[in-house]
Amino acid sequence: MTETSQSTENGRKPHGGSLMTLSKRTARRNAAEKRFQIYGIAAIAVGLLMLIILVSTIVSRGVGAYSQTFVTLQVELLESKLDKSGTRDLEKIKKVSTFGYAPLIKNAFSVKLEELGIQSELSAKEQAAILSKSAPAQLRDYVIANPDKIGETIEFRFLANGRVDGYMKGRVSRESIANDKSINAEQLDFVDILVVNDVIEKTFNLDFITGADASDQRPEAAGMGVSMIGSLFMMLVVLALALPIGVAASIYLEEFAPQNWLTDVIEVNISNLAAVPSIVFGILGLAVFINYMHLPTSAPLVGGLVLTLMTLPTIIISTRASLKSVPPSIRDAALGVGASKMQAVFHHVLPLAAPGILTGTIIGLAQALGETAPLLLIGMVGFIASNAPDSLASGLMSPNSAMPAQIYEWAKRADPAFYERAWGGIIILLVFLITMNTVAVILRRRFERRW
Amino acid sequence: MNDMTLLERDVDTKNIKIAANNVQVYYGDTHAIKDVNVQIEDKTVTAFIGPSGCGKSTFLRCLNRMNDTIDICRVEGDILLDGEDIYDPKVDPVQLRAKVGMVFQKPNPFPKSIYDNIAYGPRIHGLARNKAELDDIVEKSLRRGAIWDEVKDRLDAPGTGLSGGQQQRLCIARAVATEPEVLLMDEPCSALDPIATAQVEELIDELRQNYSVVIVTHSMQQAARVSQKTAFFHLGNLVEFGETGHIFTNPEDPRTESYITGRIG
Amino acid sequence: MPTLWLVVLLFALAAVGFVLGRSRALATAGGDARALHSLPTYYGLNVALSALVPALGVLAIWVLAQPILIETRVSGMIPDELIPEGTTRGLVMSDVRRVADGLDEAVRQGSLTKSEADNLRSDATDVRARLGEVGVALGSDVRPEVLTAAQQFRRMTTTGNIAMIVVIGMLAAGGLAFAYTRTNKDFRARNVVEQGVLALLILAASLAILTTVGIVLSMLFETLNFFKLHPWTDFFFGSTWAPNFRGDSELSILPLLWGTLYISFLALLVAVPIGLFAAIYLSEYANRHTRAFAKPLLEILAGIPTIVYGLFALLTVGPALVKVFGRGEDGLLGVDWMTGATSVLTAGVVMGIMLIPFVSSLSDDIINAVPQAMRDGSLGLGATKSETVRQVVLPAALPGIVGAVLLAASRAIGETMIVVMGAGAIAKFSLNPLESMTTITTRIVSQLTGDTDFASPETLVAFALGLTLFVLTLGLNVLALYIVRTYREQYE
């Protein structure tokens, strides 16, 4: 490195050294360059790692919700208990409450144990406690649906208790239930015996996808189905309102609006609305739709209205972008053959911009589908809708939940069995979002025109 | 080979600073520069002329490996700076560019003060040991860039606030501040008005005292005014290279003649 | 829902109008469409729109205005001295509405006839029990003035609804008839229709302004109500957040603001360096394939709903942090600094992850807007890439990046689900990131969910919080958008 020292000496030829030798300073600078590049790679790696952790957590903790432990028993539907009159009159059968069915289940256990030749020190009540608290109701629903089966012995698949289900899935262990009043170690031993004898089995749980939410005591019976329908109705409202209004507003702003202060105000307004926190829209919904207009609380209609207002700016921004991408020559061509400006827009510009508008709308809908905060304020949580709505009007007006609100509701509950449901619900939510985004991407790829 | 006979006459008068032998440049599948041989002398202004897209700028950017920043660009053949191959794997382009400075078509001062614009190069190359030395380099460079008198009172003003011609002279001063041995200029006057152009051309003539200057230009008049040697490029080929006066008055190749008389390009 | 049927009726009328208008136009032209000024469709559309639009507009206004008018009239009927101690006129009015709804329900189910409902007397009938039978539960016995008011309320609503149907119906029919009589072959139907459509387009565009006005007004009114019940000095300058039901709540925004800003700061501390470095790498170093692969993957993080991040904070990150910083001897560090899963750090880290793609894609755009000439100038002087980035590109992009960070900050401040699930519910001033703290958004959610009583400061404070949040985020957004726009113009 003699050259470098010499070069600083005379100051005339600072880079006098041969190109083939790397000066110390260059080496140092190259090291700094390497470090800088590593920071960048590390940042991306951290981001991707977070994504991987997030996705793997969701999948690993949520997949359990899709299998469920069932106990299969032969139940004798005693006529003496269920239909004393013997007339098979449905009104009379309905008078028998779930308490009337509990003995049948206890009985079924003792029959099963006898058949398998198993001695158990558990009381009949303790044996029946490995079933879900909704087991008698399950049986009652079946009998009411099939009154002619009374008097026969049927094979019935009962939901197992949430703790038993957790034990089968490895979430509950003998140590973890030490202070648990709802189940004890002997009952788990009993479960082990029944598993060996194929009475208890774990299978795919369709009810989680189609069913309704259940109360705090019965995590094993809770499902996403009804809240999915709630979300569906909200999305219908959003689609029916946000798309036409958004497209109309965009057409005006992009094609007709004069350059004046009013247009400026509208534009600034829209770009700012897009960044207003979603909870503020919830407050608006509560104050205007519920408090002022007295629309029903928890109704998907109100949720849809709130989400419409929230989604509108997104749709307007993307629609304007796709209108803008249609070249002016198209408009000129239409005007040139004598079309009015309105005709030029509706006959030529709008159809050409349609794929872009559709893509933007789907992305806006996906955003609305995952939104939770405003729904909390208009009461779409904490409500247990037990049945799917039977008509469009009741779907819009009767109280319901929505997918993200349902997930939040489960996450707040005390029993960890509900956490599994929450993660499982997220999988469904994400499947919807991924599908919608994929459709949007495909639409864009397939129909996007490069002018 | 008749180019070579022309060259030999000059070799004994000046040192060869850069020698390019059989240089090929590819952009992806496009063969942009075909088999170029050229020798650039020290303390001389060499002009590259030719119609748009003829490869003159591409070739210029090979001389300090600026093409490295373009992913799909590939260079073959040797380019020797003082006898050393600049495309040798051992060569660090950063060190090379300190020796071979560059001025671009559009003035591109950094969004910093005039002082910081000039001091940028010396700082990253560690040319000054203290503030006084740096001040010294900045003043010297601005003087060489013939802009000192115009900016000496506002060294803290942003470089982007100067006029176009001033900006370009600032960029030249900035390139000079790193003490290069060769100065490459890619159409340095194309964005300037005639008065600013005249100032820059005057400056180029002065720079010839200390540097080997290579200038790419669109304007044949400019090449005739500032350069001693001229190379004519056409469709990626070096068609003719020689004394500027000779090329303009008595071109050997018919293509050169057509270009100079305005029939192609 | 008489309104719904009315709307259906209007559309049916419009359809009829379309057919009538079209055929009349053709008839005046002797069946030759070429003799018409406009295409036949436009004549139909003109009649249809004339019938539909004014009627729908008036209907919308009517539906909005009728409840207020009736409320004020009925409310005026109740003398001040009949409003019991400890409640307000608003509470009495909500009783009136419930009784009125109950009577409606009873009539619908047939347990009361219409005239019975109108003539019920609270001294003669146990209204509470009668309504209880049809599933309308009332909190207390119905006082006579409330019942009278409710009956009046019902009468006025019925009258109003009938009047609405008549007026709207006449308006629609009138519009139809007017447009129909104007239809002849020289009528400029297209121009008229296009004017109408343009008006509709303008209406749609003004909805954005209407939304903003709605947001501001709805929050402003309730905030003013709040300041009538609670001193504004305590809200803005107090030091404690302690709502209770004894009526001496301390409701100061400052501890909430502190929690919000602290969590947002931590989130930015995570998101800005990672997002910025990722953006630099993607725009300056990465080749096309890496970019095409990493950029969309990172952006997935931005598309994940916040409820997922909330759950992740509550059930994964929180417990993991407790494992490290808590549990005393059993923990990884053997310290007991953290007791619960909810903490400033939990919420901050998770929110930071959410904001990474937000910062990175905004900065990516901004870095790409720096002209290549700037980079060439630096590289041409012999600078390395990192020197170019740090000393030329980043300073040039700085205003834009500041704008991006401000936008991210506004996101963080307004974020709800992550803090609701991950931050905790304790309002305090503390610097310890391992403690639970609460934010403005969490308090809005907790004050407005469950049973809300719009006459208590504990509920109304949520609107004051919401308004503050709105002003805060709006200010940040306007500032950020302004900075970014000026930055972009500089390089255009």
PDB file of C-alpha atoms in Angstrom, chain C residues 299-485:
ATOM      1  CA  GLU C 299     -47.773  -7.753   1.560  1.00  0.00           C
ATOM      2  CA  ILE C 300     -49.800 -10.743   2.717  1.00  0.00           C
ATOM      3  CA  LEU C 301     -49.003  -9.496   6.220  1.00  0.00           C
ATOM      4  CA  ALA C 302     -50.952  -6.343   5.394  1.00  0.00           C
ATOM      5  CA  GLY C 303     -53.964  -8.268   4.117  1.00  0.00           C
ATOM      6  CA  ILE C 304     -54.428 -10.353   7.259  1.00  0.00           C
ATOM      7  CA  PRO C 305     -57.382  -9.039   9.300  1.00  0.00           C
ATOM      8  CA  THR C 306     -56.511  -7.355  12.560  1.00  0.00           C
ATOM      9  CA  ILE C 307     -58.580  -9.847  14.535  1.00  0.00           C
ATOM     10  CA  VAL C 308     -55.978 -12.453  13.558  1.00  0.00           C
ATOM     11  CA  TYR C 309     -53.180 -10.267  14.882  1.00  0.00           C
ATOM     12  CA  GLY C 310     -55.222  -9.684  18.024  1.00  0.00           C
ATOM     13  CA  LEU C 311     -55.582 -13.399  18.608  1.00  0.00           C
ATOM     14  CA  PHE C 312     -51.897 -13.861  17.832  1.00  0.00           C
ATOM     15  CA  ALA C 313     -51.035 -11.232  20.463  1.00  0.00           C
ATOM     16  CA  LEU C 314     -53.361 -12.637  23.099  1.00  0.00           C
ATOM     17  CA  LEU C 315     -52.658 -16.330  22.666  1.00  0.00           C
ATOM     18  CA  THR C 316     -49.160 -16.604  21.190  1.00  0.00           C
ATOM     19  CA  VAL C 317     -46.966 -13.542  21.625  1.00  0.00           C
ATOM     20  CA  GLY C 318     -48.258 -12.616  25.091  1.00  0.00           C
ATOM     21  CA  PRO C 319     -47.726 -16.068  26.621  1.00  0.00           C
ATOM     22  CA  ALA C 320     -44.337 -16.318  24.886  1.00  0.00           C
ATOM     23  CA  LEU C 321     -43.255 -12.999  26.434  1.00  0.00           C
ATOM     24  CA  VAL C 322     -44.496 -14.165  29.838  1.00  0.00           C
ATOM     25  CA  LYS C 323     -42.361 -17.270  29.416  1.00  0.00           C
ATOM     26  CA  VAL C 324     -39.323 -15.058  28.883  1.00  0.00           C
ATOM     27  CA  PHE C 325     -39.924 -12.175  31.283  1.00  0.00           C
ATOM     28  CA  GLY C 326     -42.216 -13.717  33.863  1.00  0.00           C
ATOM     29  CA  ARG C 327     -42.905 -16.764  35.997  1.00  0.00           C
ATOM     30  CA  GLY C 328     -39.941 -16.148  38.314  1.00  0.00           C
ATOM     31  CA  GLU C 329     -37.718 -19.223  38.554  1.00  0.00           C
ATOM     32  CA  ASP C 330     -39.668 -21.140  35.916  1.00  0.00           C
ATOM     33  CA  GLY C 331     -39.216 -18.452  33.275  1.00  0.00           C
ATOM     34  CA  LEU C 332     -36.423 -18.349  30.729  1.00  0.00           C
ATOM     35  CA  LEU C 333     -34.699 -15.389  32.353  1.00  0.00           C
ATOM     36  CA  GLY C 334     -35.629 -16.357  35.907  1.00  0.00           C
ATOM     37  CA  VAL C 335     -37.231 -12.949  36.507  1.00  0.00           C
ATOM     38  CA  ASP C 336     -40.768 -12.020  37.432  1.00  0.00           C
ATOM     39  CA  TRP C 337     -41.280  -8.791  35.568  1.00  0.00           C
ATOM     40  CA  MET C 338     -44.383  -9.744  33.682  1.00  0.00           C
ATOM     41  CA  THR C 339     -47.550 -11.188  35.160  1.00  0.00           C
ATOM     42  CA  GLY C 340     -50.165 -11.302  32.416  1.00  0.00           C
ATOM     43  CA  ALA C 341     -50.052 -11.909  28.692  1.00  0.00           C
ATOM     44  CA  THR C 342     -51.374  -8.444  27.920  1.00  0.00           C
ATOM     45  CA  SER C 343     -48.781  -5.691  27.902  1.00  0.00           C
ATOM     46  CA  VAL C 344     -47.531  -2.703  25.988  1.00  0.00           C
ATOM     47  CA  LEU C 345     -44.775  -4.866  24.514  1.00  0.00           C
ATOM     48  CA  THR C 346     -47.208  -7.575  23.358  1.00  0.00           C
ATOM     49  CA  ALA C 347     -49.446  -5.126  21.536  1.00  0.00           C
ATOM     50  CA  GLY C 348     -46.521  -3.051  20.269  1.00  0.00           C
ATOM     51  CA  VAL C 349     -44.626  -5.975  18.756  1.00  0.00           C
ATOM     52  CA  VAL C 350     -47.664  -7.463  17.057  1.00  0.00           C
ATOM     53  CA  MET C 351     -48.792  -4.116  15.730  1.00  0.00           C
ATOM     54  CA  GLY C 352     -45.235  -3.589  14.500  1.00  0.00           C
ATOM     55  CA  ILE C 353     -45.428  -6.826  12.515  1.00  0.00           C
ATOM     56  CA  MET C 354     -48.706  -5.684  11.000  1.00  0.00           C
ATOM     57  CA  LEU C 355     -47.172  -2.362   9.964  1.00  0.00           C
ATOM     58  CA  ILE C 356     -44.012  -3.812   8.344  1.00  0.00           C
ATOM     59  CA  PRO C 357     -45.557  -4.171   4.861  1.00  0.00           C
ATOM     60  CA  PHE C 358     -47.309  -0.833   5.242  1.00  0.00           C
ATOM     61  CA  VAL C 359     -43.998   0.945   5.824  1.00  0.00           C
ATOM     62  CA  SER C 360     -42.100  -1.159   3.295  1.00  0.00           C
ATOM     63  CA  SER C 361     -44.453  -0.759   0.346  1.00  0.00           C
ATOM     64  CA  LEU C 362     -44.894   2.974   0.903  1.00  0.00           C
ATOM     65  CA  SER C 363     -41.121   3.489   1.260  1.00  0.00           C
ATOM     66  CA  ASP C 364     -40.527   1.250  -1.744  1.00  0.00           C
ATOM     67  CA  ASP C 365     -42.677   3.536  -3.906  1.00  0.00           C
ATOM     68  CA  ILE C 366     -40.941   6.582  -2.539  1.00  0.00           C
ATOM     69  CA  ILE C 367     -37.408   5.234  -3.001  1.00  0.00           C
ATOM     70  CA  ASN C 368     -38.284   4.243  -6.561  1.00  0.00           C
ATOM     71  CA  ALA C 369     -39.382   7.809  -7.228  1.00  0.00           C
ATOM     72  CA  VAL C 370     -35.840   9.075  -6.597  1.00  0.00           C
ATOM     73  CA  PRO C 371     -34.455   9.581 -10.121  1.00  0.00           C
ATOM     74  CA  GLN C 372     -31.896   7.079 -11.378  1.00  0.00           C
ATOM     75  CA  ALA C 373     -29.685  10.032 -12.395  1.00  0.00           C
ATOM     76  CA  MET C 374     -29.116  10.694  -8.713  1.00  0.00           C
ATOM     77  CA  ARG C 375     -27.799   7.169  -8.190  1.00  0.00           C
ATOM     78  CA  ASP C 376     -25.708   7.299 -11.372  1.00  0.00           C
ATOM     79  CA  GLY C 377     -24.131  10.540 -10.205  1.00  0.00           C
ATOM     80  CA  SER C 378     -23.079   8.979  -6.952  1.00  0.00           C
ATOM     81  CA  LEU C 379     -21.936   5.658  -8.408  1.00  0.00           C
ATOM     82  CA  GLY C 380     -20.053   7.541 -11.144  1.00  0.00           C
ATOM     83  CA  LEU C 381     -18.014   9.229  -8.428  1.00  0.00           C
ATOM     84  CA  GLY C 382     -16.945   5.864  -7.101  1.00  0.00           C
ATOM     85  CA  ALA C 383     -19.418   5.553  -4.231  1.00  0.00           C
ATOM     86  CA  THR C 384     -20.522   2.085  -3.208  1.00  0.00           C
ATOM     87  CA  LYS C 385     -24.192   1.192  -3.381  1.00  0.00           C
ATOM     88  CA  SER C 386     -24.703   1.515   0.343  1.00  0.00           C
ATOM     89  CA  GLU C 387     -22.986   4.918   0.378  1.00  0.00           C
ATOM     90  CA  THR C 388     -25.256   5.965  -2.468  1.00  0.00           C
ATOM     91  CA  VAL C 389     -28.324   4.762  -0.587  1.00  0.00           C
ATOM     92  CA  ARG C 390     -27.393   6.288   2.736  1.00  0.00           C
ATOM     93  CA  GLN C 391     -25.999   9.591   1.545  1.00  0.00           C
ATOM     94  CA  VAL C 392     -27.916  10.328  -1.621  1.00  0.00           C
ATOM     95  CA  VAL C 393     -31.074   8.239  -2.029  1.00  0.00           C
ATOM     96  CA  LEU C 394     -32.319   8.308   1.565  1.00  0.00           C
ATOM     97  CA  PRO C 395     -31.759  12.052   2.096  1.00  0.00           C
ATOM     98  CA  ALA C 396     -33.541  12.676  -1.194  1.00  0.00           C
ATOM     99  CA  ALA C 397     -36.414  10.375  -0.164  1.00  0.00           C
ATOM    100  CA  LEU C 398     -36.528  11.584   3.424  1.00  0.00           C
ATOM    101  CA  PRO C 399     -39.647  13.758   3.198  1.00  0.00           C
ATOM    102  CA  GLY C 400     -41.544  10.933   1.560  1.00  0.00           C
ATOM    103  CA  ILE C 401     -40.363   8.435   4.147  1.00  0.00           C
ATOM    104  CA  VAL C 402     -41.363  10.799   6.949  1.00  0.00           C
ATOM    105  CA  GLY C 403     -44.796  10.949   5.318  1.00  0.00           C
ATOM    106  CA  ALA C 404     -44.959   7.155   5.204  1.00  0.00           C
ATOM    107  CA  VAL C 405     -43.995   6.884   8.867  1.00  0.00           C
ATOM    108  CA  LEU C 406     -46.673   9.421   9.788  1.00  0.00           C
ATOM    109  CA  LEU C 407     -49.258   7.385   7.894  1.00  0.00           C
ATOM    110  CA  ALA C 408     -48.095   4.280   9.735  1.00  0.00           C
ATOM    111  CA  ALA C 409     -48.327   6.171  13.023  1.00  0.00           C
ATOM    112  CA  SER C 410     -51.886   7.189  12.260  1.00  0.00           C
ATOM    113  CA  ARG C 411     -52.672   3.541  11.533  1.00  0.00           C
ATOM    114  CA  ALA C 412     -51.129   2.506  14.833  1.00  0.00           C
ATOM    115  CA  ILE C 413     -53.023   5.109  16.828  1.00  0.00           C
ATOM    116  CA  GLY C 414     -56.350   4.107  15.308  1.00  0.00           C
ATOM    117  CA  GLU C 415     -55.764   0.360  15.480  1.00  0.00           C
ATOM    118  CA  THR C 416     -58.336  -1.332  17.669  1.00  0.00           C
ATOM    119  CA  MET C 417     -58.405  -5.131  17.719  1.00  0.00           C
ATOM    120  CA  ILE C 418     -54.734  -5.684  18.533  1.00  0.00           C
ATOM    121  CA  VAL C 419     -54.842  -3.383  21.535  1.00  0.00           C
ATOM    122  CA  VAL C 420     -58.254  -4.592  22.678  1.00  0.00           C
ATOM    123  CA  MET C 421     -56.876  -8.116  22.842  1.00  0.00           C
ATOM    124  CA  GLY C 422     -53.217  -7.508  23.569  1.00  0.00           C
ATOM    125  CA  ALA C 423     -52.732  -4.330  25.583  1.00  0.00           C
ATOM    126  CA  GLY C 424     -54.861  -4.733  28.689  1.00  0.00           C
ATOM    127  CA  ALA C 425     -57.312  -2.477  30.457  1.00  0.00           C
ATOM    128  CA  ILE C 426     -55.336  -0.537  33.030  1.00  0.00           C
ATOM    129  CA  ALA C 427     -55.041   3.188  32.453  1.00  0.00           C
ATOM    130  CA  LYS C 428     -51.837   4.573  33.899  1.00  0.00           C
ATOM    131  CA  PHE C 429     -48.679   6.490  33.199  1.00  0.00           C
ATOM    132  CA  SER C 430     -45.819   4.057  33.228  1.00  0.00           C
ATOM    133  CA  LEU C 431     -42.657   3.499  31.253  1.00  0.00           C
ATOM    134  CA  ASN C 432     -42.515  -0.229  31.861  1.00  0.00           C
ATOM    135  CA  PRO C 433     -43.315  -1.959  28.550  1.00  0.00           C
ATOM    136  CA  LEU C 434     -44.110  -5.211  30.348  1.00  0.00           C
ATOM    137  CA  GLU C 435     -47.130  -3.774  32.120  1.00  0.00           C
ATOM    138  CA  SER C 436     -50.693  -3.746  30.865  1.00  0.00           C
ATOM    139  CA  MET C 437     -51.838  -0.387  29.625  1.00  0.00           C
ATOM    140  CA  THR C 438     -54.889   0.785  27.833  1.00  0.00           C
ATOM    141  CA  THR C 439     -55.529   2.959  24.806  1.00  0.00           C
ATOM    142  CA  ILE C 440     -58.136   5.318  23.439  1.00  0.00           C
ATOM    143  CA  THR C 441     -59.581   2.717  21.086  1.00  0.00           C
ATOM    144  CA  THR C 442     -59.876   0.009  23.766  1.00  0.00           C
ATOM    145  CA  ARG C 443     -61.774   2.399  26.015  1.00  0.00           C
ATOM    146  CA  ILE C 444     -64.121   3.350  23.192  1.00  0.00           C
ATOM    147  CA  VAL C 445     -64.922  -0.319  22.711  1.00  0.00           C
ATOM    148  CA  SER C 446     -65.392  -1.023  26.404  1.00  0.00           C
ATOM    149  CA  GLN C 447     -67.556   2.063  27.032  1.00  0.00           C
ATOM    150  CA  LEU C 448     -69.794   1.409  24.044  1.00  0.00           C
ATOM    151  CA  THR C 449     -70.321  -2.353  24.206  1.00  0.00           C
ATOM    152  CA  GLY C 450     -72.855  -4.013  26.395  1.00  0.00           C
ATOM    153  CA  ASP C 451     -75.648  -1.929  27.872  1.00  0.00           C
ATOM    154  CA  THR C 452     -75.097   1.655  26.919  1.00  0.00           C
ATOM    155  CA  ASP C 453     -76.918   4.498  28.556  1.00  0.00           C
ATOM    156  CA  PHE C 454     -76.676   7.594  26.448  1.00  0.00           C
ATOM    157  CA  ALA C 455     -77.373   9.820  29.414  1.00  0.00           C
ATOM    158  CA  SER C 456     -74.328   8.878  31.452  1.00  0.00           C
ATOM    159  CA  PRO C 457     -70.937  10.503  31.073  1.00  0.00           C
ATOM    160  CA  GLU C 458     -69.329   7.039  31.215  1.00  0.00           C
ATOM    161  CA  THR C 459     -70.928   6.193  27.866  1.00  0.00           C
ATOM    162  CA  LEU C 460     -70.724   9.612  26.295  1.00  0.00           C
ATOM    163  CA  VAL C 461     -67.031   9.916  27.034  1.00  0.00           C
ATOM    164  CA  ALA C 462     -66.490   7.373  24.251  1.00  0.00           C
ATOM    165  CA  PHE C 463     -67.668   9.962  21.736  1.00  0.00           C
ATOM    166  CA  ALA C 464     -65.269  12.542  23.095  1.00  0.00           C
ATOM    167  CA  LEU C 465     -62.521   9.922  22.829  1.00  0.00           C
ATOM    168  CA  GLY C 466     -63.642   9.077  19.304  1.00  0.00           C
ATOM    169  CA  LEU C 467     -63.618  12.701  18.247  1.00  0.00           C
ATOM    170  CA  THR C 468     -60.138  13.176  19.683  1.00  0.00           C
ATOM    171  CA  LEU C 469     -58.974  10.067  17.858  1.00  0.00           C
ATOM    172  CA  PHE C 470     -60.555  11.285  14.642  1.00  0.00           C
ATOM    173  CA  VAL C 471     -58.933  14.697  14.905  1.00  0.00           C
ATOM    174  CA  LEU C 472     -55.583  13.149  15.791  1.00  0.00           C
ATOM    175  CA  THR C 473     -55.499  10.664  12.912  1.00  0.00           C
ATOM    176  CA  LEU C 474     -56.975  13.160  10.468  1.00  0.00           C
ATOM    177  CA  GLY C 475     -54.279  15.665  11.359  1.00  0.00           C
ATOM    178  CA  LEU C 476     -51.550  13.066  10.862  1.00  0.00           C
ATOM    179  CA  ASN C 477     -53.046  11.940   7.556  1.00  0.00           C
ATOM    180  CA  VAL C 478     -53.444  15.408   6.142  1.00  0.00           C
ATOM    181  CA  LEU C 479     -49.901  16.251   7.132  1.00  0.00           C
ATOM    182  CA  ALA C 480     -48.526  12.993   5.741  1.00  0.00           C
ATOM    183  CA  LEU C 481     -50.441  13.235   2.461  1.00  0.00           C
ATOM    184  CA  TYR C 482     -49.296  16.822   2.077  1.00  0.00           C
ATOM    185  CA  ILE C 483     -45.655  15.886   2.639  1.00  0.00           C
ATOM    186  CA  VAL C 484     -45.833  12.937   0.274  1.00  0.00           C
ATOM    187  CA  ARG C 485     -47.546  14.979  -2.434  1.00  0.00           C
TER     188      ARG C 485
END
